Amino acid sequence: MVFEKVLRAFGVGGPAVETVLATPDAYPGGELLGVARLTGGEYDVAIETLAVGLVTRVEAEDGDALVEFHRAWVAAGFTLAAGEHQDIPFSITLPWETPLTHAYGKKLSGMSLGLRTELTVEKAVDNGDVNVVAVRPLPAQEAVLAAIERLGFHFRHADVERGAIFGVRQELPFYQEIEFTPPQVVAAAMDEMELTFVADPEGVEVILELEKHGGLWHRAEDRYARLRLSHLEVASKDWALEVESAIRGALPAGAPGLPRDGGMHAPSSFNPR
């Protein structure tokens, strides 16, 4: 995608920048490549810094906000002459905990993530427009997502929430929640399930929150299940069985189990990387 922004810091006749991504698709822990294309205006300009930053919308108690969570410096301390064209390549490595925007062959409703270009000249900053970036699951994350669907859960919504998960080591100041509607067989034990991935160079921590809403005759209750996958062991286990075992261990005694394949199979559009 290409977005062009005339820099407000200089008004009419100022320089312009457009950012071109080599590919809009990316993966947690992977590299995103692109080119910042600068075009000089009607006069020479001393560029102090050129940077790109990853941004996503984060929910908090005081309202939603577009938050930059990772930045890469592209260039600094050079002059862009009047009418000059400069193409400056860059790369930015996504944090392992970067939220997913796509899964099951489609965009996750509720998710948005992009790359913003920032140019600084004489202390004036222009944040420019945002290039949309699609972040797709790592193989370990795909294995869990496929397992959850095999167990009969249906994706509903996803969002990013400010804060930290108790007992989990996080690098970013937020975490993603991917919400699912449970199969009817366990509807009495949970109303929804929320999945959070916390990835790192060795593997992926999987946190499942099983929510039971309050009612006239019972109070609200949340139960938690956790498991961890190594990036190297993705193909070595039946992850539907592993996920089912983790969920079963968190449910109340006597709750019905989750039959694997839950009456359906993962859709054909779900393609591992």
Coordinates of C-alpha atoms in Angstrom, one line a residue:
M1 CA 0.0 0.0 0.0
V2 CA 1.1 3.6 -0.7
F3 CA 0.1 6.6 1.4
E4 CA 1.2 10.1 0.6
K5 CA 1.3 13.0 3.1
V6 CA 2.2 16.6 2.4
L7 CA 4.0 17.7 5.5
R8 CA 2.0 20.2 7.5
A9 CA 5.1 21.4 9.2
F10 CA 6.1 23.4 6.1
G11 CA 2.8 24.3 4.5
V12 CA 2.6 24.8 0.8
G13 CA 5.7 24.0 -1.1
G14 CA 7.2 21.7 1.6
P15 CA 8.5 18.2 1.1
A16 CA 6.4 15.1 0.8
V17 CA 6.9 11.5 2.0
E18 CA 5.3 8.3 1.0
T19 CA 5.9 4.9 2.5
V20 CA 5.8 1.7 0.3
L21 CA 5.8 -1.7 2.0
A22 CA 7.5 -4.6 0.2
T23 CA 4.6 -6.7 1.5
P24 CA 1.8 -5.8 3.8
D25 CA 1.9 -9.2 5.6
A26 CA 4.0 -9.8 8.6
Y27 CA 4.5 -12.2 11.5
P28 CA 5.3 -11.8 15.2
G29 CA 9.1 -11.7 15.6
G30 CA 9.5 -11.3 11.8
E31 CA 10.8 -8.4 9.7
L32 CA 8.7 -5.9 7.7
L33 CA 10.5 -4.3 4.8
G34 CA 9.7 -1.1 3.0
V35 CA 11.0 2.1 1.4
A36 CA 10.4 5.7 2.5
R37 CA 10.2 7.9 -0.6
L38 CA 11.0 11.5 0.0
T39 CA 10.4 14.3 -2.5
G40 CA 11.8 17.8 -2.0
G41 CA 9.5 20.8 -2.1
E42 CA 10.3 24.3 -3.3
Y43 CA 13.3 24.8 -0.9
D44 CA 16.0 22.8 0.8
V45 CA 15.1 21.2 4.1
A46 CA 17.4 19.8 6.9
I47 CA 15.9 16.5 8.0
E48 CA 16.6 15.7 11.6
T49 CA 15.1 12.3 11.9
L50 CA 13.0 9.8 9.8
A51 CA 11.4 6.9 11.7
V52 CA 8.7 4.3 11.4
G53 CA 6.5 3.0 14.2
L54 CA 4.0 0.2 14.7
V55 CA 0.7 1.4 16.1
T56 CA -2.5 -0.3 17.2
R57 CA -5.7 0.6 18.9
V58 CA -5.7 -0.2 22.6
E59 CA -8.7 -0.3 25.0
A60 CA -8.5 1.1 28.5
E61 CA -10.9 2.2 31.2
D62 CA -10.4 5.9 30.2
G63 CA -11.1 5.2 26.5
D64 CA -9.5 3.8 23.4
A65 CA -6.2 5.2 22.0
L66 CA -3.9 4.7 19.1
V67 CA -0.7 3.5 20.7
E68 CA 2.8 3.3 19.2
F69 CA 4.4 0.2 20.6
H70 CA 7.6 -0.2 18.6
R71 CA 9.8 2.1 16.5
A72 CA 12.7 1.9 14.1
W73 CA 15.0 4.8 13.1
V74 CA 15.4 5.0 9.3
A75 CA 17.7 7.9 8.8
A76 CA 18.9 11.1 10.5
G77 CA 20.9 14.3 9.9
F78 CA 20.7 14.9 6.1
T79 CA 19.5 17.5 3.7
L80 CA 16.7 17.1 1.2
A81 CA 17.2 19.5 -1.6
A82 CA 14.4 21.3 -3.5
G83 CA 12.9 18.9 -5.9
E84 CA 15.2 16.1 -4.9
H85 CA 14.0 12.4 -4.8
Q86 CA 15.4 10.0 -2.2
D87 CA 14.4 6.4 -1.7
I88 CA 15.5 5.2 1.8
P89 CA 14.9 1.5 2.5
F90 CA 14.1 0.3 6.0
S91 CA 13.3 -2.7 8.0
I92 CA 11.5 -3.1 11.3
T93 CA 11.3 -6.2 13.4
L94 CA 7.9 -6.9 14.9
P95 CA 7.9 -7.7 18.7
W96 CA 7.1 -11.3 19.4
E97 CA 4.0 -10.1 21.3
T98 CA 2.6 -8.1 18.3
P99 CA -1.2 -8.7 18.2
L100 CA -2.6 -10.7 15.3
T101 CA -4.9 -9.1 12.8
H102 CA -5.7 -12.1 10.7
A103 CA -6.5 -15.8 11.3
Y104 CA -8.8 -18.5 9.8
G105 CA -8.1 -16.9 6.4
K106 CA -9.7 -13.6 7.2
K107 CA -9.3 -10.3 9.2
L108 CA -10.2 -10.6 12.9
S109 CA -13.0 -8.2 13.5
G110 CA -12.1 -5.5 16.1
M111 CA -8.4 -5.5 15.1
S112 CA -6.3 -2.8 13.4
L113 CA -2.6 -2.4 13.2
G114 CA -0.4 -0.2 11.0
L115 CA 3.0 1.4 10.3
R116 CA 3.3 5.1 10.8
T117 CA 6.0 7.3 9.2
E118 CA 7.4 10.2 11.2
L119 CA 9.6 13.0 9.9
T120 CA 11.2 15.6 12.2
V121 CA 12.5 18.9 10.9
E122 CA 13.6 21.8 13.2
K123 CA 11.7 20.2 16.1
A124 CA 8.5 20.1 14.1
V125 CA 7.1 16.6 13.8
D126 CA 4.7 15.2 11.2
N127 CA 3.3 11.7 12.0
G128 CA 1.9 11.2 8.5
D129 CA -0.6 8.6 7.5
V130 CA -0.6 4.9 8.5
N131 CA 0.1 1.9 6.3
V132 CA -2.2 -1.0 7.2
V133 CA -0.2 -4.1 8.1
A134 CA -1.7 -7.6 8.3
V135 CA -0.1 -9.7 11.1
R136 CA -0.7 -13.4 10.6
P137 CA -0.2 -16.2 13.1
L138 CA 3.1 -18.1 13.8
P139 CA 2.8 -21.9 13.2
A140 CA 2.5 -22.4 17.0
Q141 CA -0.4 -19.9 17.1
E142 CA -2.0 -21.4 14.1
A143 CA -1.9 -24.9 15.7
V144 CA -3.8 -23.6 18.8
L145 CA -6.3 -21.6 16.7
A146 CA -7.0 -24.7 14.6
A147 CA -7.3 -26.8 17.7
I148 CA -9.8 -24.4 19.3
E149 CA -12.0 -24.5 16.2
R150 CA -11.8 -28.3 16.1
L151 CA -13.2 -28.3 19.6
G152 CA -16.3 -26.5 18.4
F153 CA -15.5 -22.9 19.5
H154 CA -16.5 -20.1 17.1
F155 CA -14.5 -16.9 16.7
R156 CA -16.5 -13.8 17.7
H157 CA -14.3 -10.7 18.2
A158 CA -10.8 -9.6 19.1
D159 CA -9.3 -6.5 20.8
V160 CA -6.2 -5.2 22.6
E161 CA -6.4 -4.2 26.2
R162 CA -3.9 -2.1 28.2
G163 CA -2.4 -3.9 31.2
A164 CA -0.6 -7.1 32.1
I165 CA -1.6 -10.7 32.8
F166 CA -0.8 -11.9 36.3
G167 CA 2.1 -14.4 36.3
V168 CA 3.0 -13.9 32.7
R169 CA 6.2 -12.1 31.6
Q170 CA 5.3 -9.4 29.0
E171 CA 7.4 -7.0 27.1
L172 CA 4.5 -4.8 25.8
P173 CA 2.1 -2.7 27.9
F174 CA -1.0 -4.5 26.5
Y175 CA -2.3 -7.9 25.5
Q176 CA -4.6 -9.2 22.9
E177 CA -7.8 -11.0 23.7
I178 CA -9.4 -13.2 21.0
E179 CA -13.0 -14.1 22.0
F180 CA -14.8 -17.3 21.1
T181 CA -18.3 -18.6 21.7
P182 CA -18.1 -22.1 23.2
P183 CA -19.9 -25.2 21.9
Q184 CA -23.3 -26.0 23.4
V185 CA -22.0 -29.0 25.3
V186 CA -20.1 -26.7 27.7
A187 CA -22.5 -23.7 27.6
A188 CA -23.6 -24.4 31.2
A189 CA -20.0 -24.0 32.4
M190 CA -18.9 -21.0 30.4
D191 CA -20.5 -18.2 28.3
E192 CA -17.4 -17.3 26.4
M193 CA -13.7 -18.1 26.1
E194 CA -10.9 -15.5 25.6
L195 CA -7.5 -16.5 24.2
T196 CA -4.3 -14.6 24.7
F197 CA -1.0 -15.4 23.1
V198 CA 2.3 -14.2 24.7
A199 CA 5.0 -15.2 22.2
D200 CA 8.8 -15.1 22.7
P201 CA 11.8 -16.5 20.7
E202 CA 11.4 -20.0 22.2
G203 CA 7.7 -20.5 22.0
V204 CA 4.2 -19.2 22.8
E205 CA 2.4 -19.0 26.2
V206 CA -1.3 -19.7 25.7
I207 CA -3.7 -18.2 28.3
L208 CA -7.4 -19.2 28.1
E209 CA -10.0 -17.4 30.2
L210 CA -13.3 -19.2 30.6
E211 CA -15.9 -16.7 31.6
K212 CA -19.3 -17.5 33.2
H213 CA -21.5 -14.4 33.5
G214 CA -23.4 -13.7 36.6
G215 CA -27.2 -14.2 36.9
L216 CA -30.1 -14.2 39.3
W217 CA -29.0 -17.5 40.8
H218 CA -25.3 -17.5 40.4
R219 CA -22.3 -15.1 40.5
A220 CA -19.9 -14.4 37.7
E221 CA -16.9 -16.6 37.6
D222 CA -13.7 -16.7 35.6
R223 CA -11.5 -19.8 35.3
Y224 CA -8.1 -20.0 33.6
A225 CA -6.2 -22.6 31.7
R226 CA -2.6 -22.3 30.4
L227 CA -0.3 -24.2 28.2
R228 CA 3.0 -23.5 26.4
L229 CA 4.2 -24.5 22.9
S230 CA 7.7 -24.5 21.7
H231 CA 8.2 -23.3 18.2
L232 CA 10.0 -26.6 17.5
E233 CA 7.3 -28.9 18.7
V234 CA 4.3 -27.7 16.7
A235 CA 4.0 -30.8 14.5
S236 CA 4.8 -33.3 17.3
K237 CA 1.5 -33.3 19.3
D238 CA -2.2 -33.4 18.8
W239 CA -3.0 -29.8 19.9
A240 CA -6.7 -30.3 20.0
L241 CA -6.1 -33.0 22.7
E242 CA -3.7 -30.7 24.5
V243 CA -6.1 -27.7 24.5
E244 CA -9.0 -29.9 25.5
S245 CA -7.1 -31.3 28.4
A246 CA -6.1 -27.8 29.6
I247 CA -9.8 -26.6 29.4
R248 CA -11.1 -29.7 31.1
G249 CA -8.7 -29.2 33.9
A250 CA -10.0 -25.6 34.5
L251 CA -13.7 -26.6 34.4
P252 CA -15.7 -27.5 37.5
A253 CA -15.8 -31.2 38.5
G254 CA -18.5 -33.0 36.6
A255 CA -18.6 -30.6 33.6
P256 CA -19.0 -32.3 30.3
G257 CA -15.9 -32.8 28.1
L258 CA -15.2 -31.3 24.7
P259 CA -15.5 -33.8 21.9
R260 CA -12.7 -33.2 19.4
D261 CA -13.8 -32.0 16.0
G262 CA -16.8 -30.5 17.9
G263 CA -19.1 -31.3 15.0
M264 CA -17.0 -29.4 12.5
H265 CA -13.5 -29.2 11.0
A266 CA -11.3 -26.2 10.5
P267 CA -12.2 -24.4 7.3
S268 CA -10.3 -25.1 4.1
S269 CA -9.2 -21.4 4.0
F270 CA -7.1 -21.9 7.1
N271 CA -3.6 -22.4 5.6
P272 CA -0.5 -22.8 7.7
R273 CA 2.5 -20.7 6.7

